[in-house]
């Protein structure tokens, strides 16, 4: 019994020693892990590059300014501290305003030729004010804005301005001088085509003025036919006929027009370009009357023939485009993930679909989306999406959209937009004003600079692809053309 008791005590002591050893080891290991976490700096991530080793000399302006991306570990206190620092920077910037109250511009002069395959949506008029302000002080506030030719809001003011950002040019009317400034900036970005939103009530005087200013700046104008009351196939045909009769090239083979024309290789002729906004709201059978060769109202193989692109949103819409006889489709909405067509990861699938049916896929990218709407959008009208706001993230959102478009090697790219201030997709210069969003810590011209840099990179990307693959004029494919030529 004594021997057994001695062995039992020895076993208990050994077990206690083993448990103590495990505990001490775990404690030391925990201390070591904490020490290495605190003392070891975050590992830098290699800069993002384009999807081909041969393009390593093609680097965007934004990536050139910030060569590495350091991942940030989430820490609530650090995040709150950073938000407070950003607010202090904005307040300091507002207090240091002089003149127009904006930092000095870094906008650069263009050193490369314009490209007509890169196109940008343009709004001739901007709805600066909410349509039905109800607050009693709204009229006085609008009068004060007009009298001072500027805006100075107080916390108690009714938010009657319909935009989330405030323009450097203030709340302008689209006079000829303003349009001239706009088009000078657009052509300086390297963009060769302006997509003008149009409807039948559009002022003919303003339309002719826009075409005149575009001609002076060597820009071409493509027409996007917007929705309007009682829009039918008959009225759309009349719209196309009106635009071509007024601004088209006419029958002369050497005629020159400011209207956007593309050399279509498959038809061996130049055709004007039209965009149809929300084309999916008209039945396929109706579109066939206009776009099929045997349609009663067909424009095919007539003097009014054109490249007609349909705005799509859902996966089913791409089949509608094929059945209806469109030449291709575009996405318009720049909010990634808001619907099937605007989701970047679906663009490769959309491109393959377009290739298989000899259609033109034109994606739309933008710097973000931020409007003044506080209410949830109608899910039926927006295909199940109630939140389509996308933050700019100091230009990173715009960069990723451009990289995705380049990665898919698309023929044409549209940008939404130059001055759609109501939806907050503009690249036009904006300044810090109380109650509005801005481009800080960037300059007011930040997105003009980014656009210019990415258009230049688009051209380099195409040219490098031709050079690396040793292509000649006889071996070029549809995606190698970079200026006003499509298949």
PDB file of C-alpha atoms in Angstrom, residues 311-315 318 329-352 361-366 382-385 387-388 390 397 400-405 407-408 410:
ATOM      1  CA  UNK A 311     -29.099  50.673 -72.747  1.00  0.00           C
ATOM      2  CA  UNK A 312     -29.360  47.409 -70.757  1.00  0.00           C
ATOM      3  CA  UNK A 313     -29.577  46.600 -67.044  1.00  0.00           C
ATOM      4  CA  UNK A 314     -30.434  42.918 -66.468  1.00  0.00           C
ATOM      5  CA  UNK A 315     -29.153  39.630 -67.860  1.00  0.00           C
ATOM      6  CA  UNK A 318     -28.875  41.243 -73.691  1.00  0.00           C
ATOM      7  CA  UNK A 329     -25.506  47.662 -76.010  1.00  0.00           C
ATOM      8  CA  UNK A 330     -24.115  49.895 -73.263  1.00  0.00           C
ATOM      9  CA  UNK A 331     -24.441  49.806 -69.469  1.00  0.00           C
ATOM     10  CA  UNK A 332     -24.777  53.546 -68.572  1.00  0.00           C
ATOM     11  CA  UNK A 333     -24.982  53.138 -64.759  1.00  0.00           C
ATOM     12  CA  UNK A 334     -21.490  53.509 -63.205  1.00  0.00           C
ATOM     13  CA  UNK A 335     -22.448  51.807 -59.909  1.00  0.00           C
ATOM     14  CA  UNK A 336     -20.602  48.497 -59.679  1.00  0.00           C
ATOM     15  CA  UNK A 337     -22.948  45.777 -58.420  1.00  0.00           C
ATOM     16  CA  UNK A 338     -26.118  47.862 -58.756  1.00  0.00           C
ATOM     17  CA  UNK A 339     -27.422  45.614 -61.536  1.00  0.00           C
ATOM     18  CA  UNK A 340     -26.170  42.808 -63.763  1.00  0.00           C
ATOM     19  CA  UNK A 341     -24.891  45.006 -66.591  1.00  0.00           C
ATOM     20  CA  UNK A 342     -23.063  47.519 -64.376  1.00  0.00           C
ATOM     21  CA  UNK A 343     -21.262  44.798 -62.359  1.00  0.00           C
ATOM     22  CA  UNK A 344     -17.612  44.729 -63.419  1.00  0.00           C
ATOM     23  CA  UNK A 345     -17.138  40.990 -62.992  1.00  0.00           C
ATOM     24  CA  UNK A 346     -19.892  40.365 -65.579  1.00  0.00           C
ATOM     25  CA  UNK A 347     -18.230  42.391 -68.330  1.00  0.00           C
ATOM     26  CA  UNK A 348     -16.176  39.491 -69.630  1.00  0.00           C
ATOM     27  CA  UNK A 349     -19.353  37.430 -70.008  1.00  0.00           C
ATOM     28  CA  UNK A 350     -21.110  40.325 -71.742  1.00  0.00           C
ATOM     29  CA  UNK A 351     -18.176  40.727 -74.105  1.00  0.00           C
ATOM     30  CA  UNK A 352     -18.232  37.014 -75.018  1.00  0.00           C
ATOM     31  CA  UNK A 361     -20.439  45.890 -76.073  1.00  0.00           C
ATOM     32  CA  UNK A 362     -19.746  49.363 -74.671  1.00  0.00           C
ATOM     33  CA  UNK A 363     -19.235  49.470 -70.881  1.00  0.00           C
ATOM     34  CA  UNK A 364     -19.749  52.602 -68.818  1.00  0.00           C
ATOM     35  CA  UNK A 365     -17.365  53.630 -66.053  1.00  0.00           C
ATOM     36  CA  UNK A 366     -17.520  56.584 -63.692  1.00  0.00           C
ATOM     37  CA  UNK A 382     -34.228  49.506 -60.294  1.00  0.00           C
ATOM     38  CA  UNK A 383     -34.251  45.714 -60.706  1.00  0.00           C
ATOM     39  CA  UNK A 384     -34.150  44.884 -57.005  1.00  0.00           C
ATOM     40  CA  UNK A 385     -31.512  47.467 -56.085  1.00  0.00           C
ATOM     41  CA  UNK A 387     -28.891  51.585 -52.898  1.00  0.00           C
ATOM     42  CA  UNK A 388     -26.778  52.536 -55.905  1.00  0.00           C
ATOM     43  CA  UNK A 390     -20.785  54.435 -54.739  1.00  0.00           C
ATOM     44  CA  UNK A 397     -13.118  53.540 -57.563  1.00  0.00           C
ATOM     45  CA  UNK A 400     -10.607  50.021 -60.768  1.00  0.00           C
ATOM     46  CA  UNK A 401     -13.328  50.671 -63.359  1.00  0.00           C
ATOM     47  CA  UNK A 402     -10.707  51.695 -65.918  1.00  0.00           C
ATOM     48  CA  UNK A 403      -8.503  48.687 -65.144  1.00  0.00           C
ATOM     49  CA  UNK A 404     -11.474  46.359 -65.614  1.00  0.00           C
ATOM     50  CA  UNK A 405     -12.300  47.906 -68.988  1.00  0.00           C
ATOM     51  CA  UNK A 407      -8.405  44.066 -68.905  1.00  0.00           C
ATOM     52  CA  UNK A 408     -11.339  43.090 -71.120  1.00  0.00           C
ATOM     53  CA  UNK A 410     -13.013  46.561 -75.227  1.00  0.00           C
TER      54      UNK A 410
END
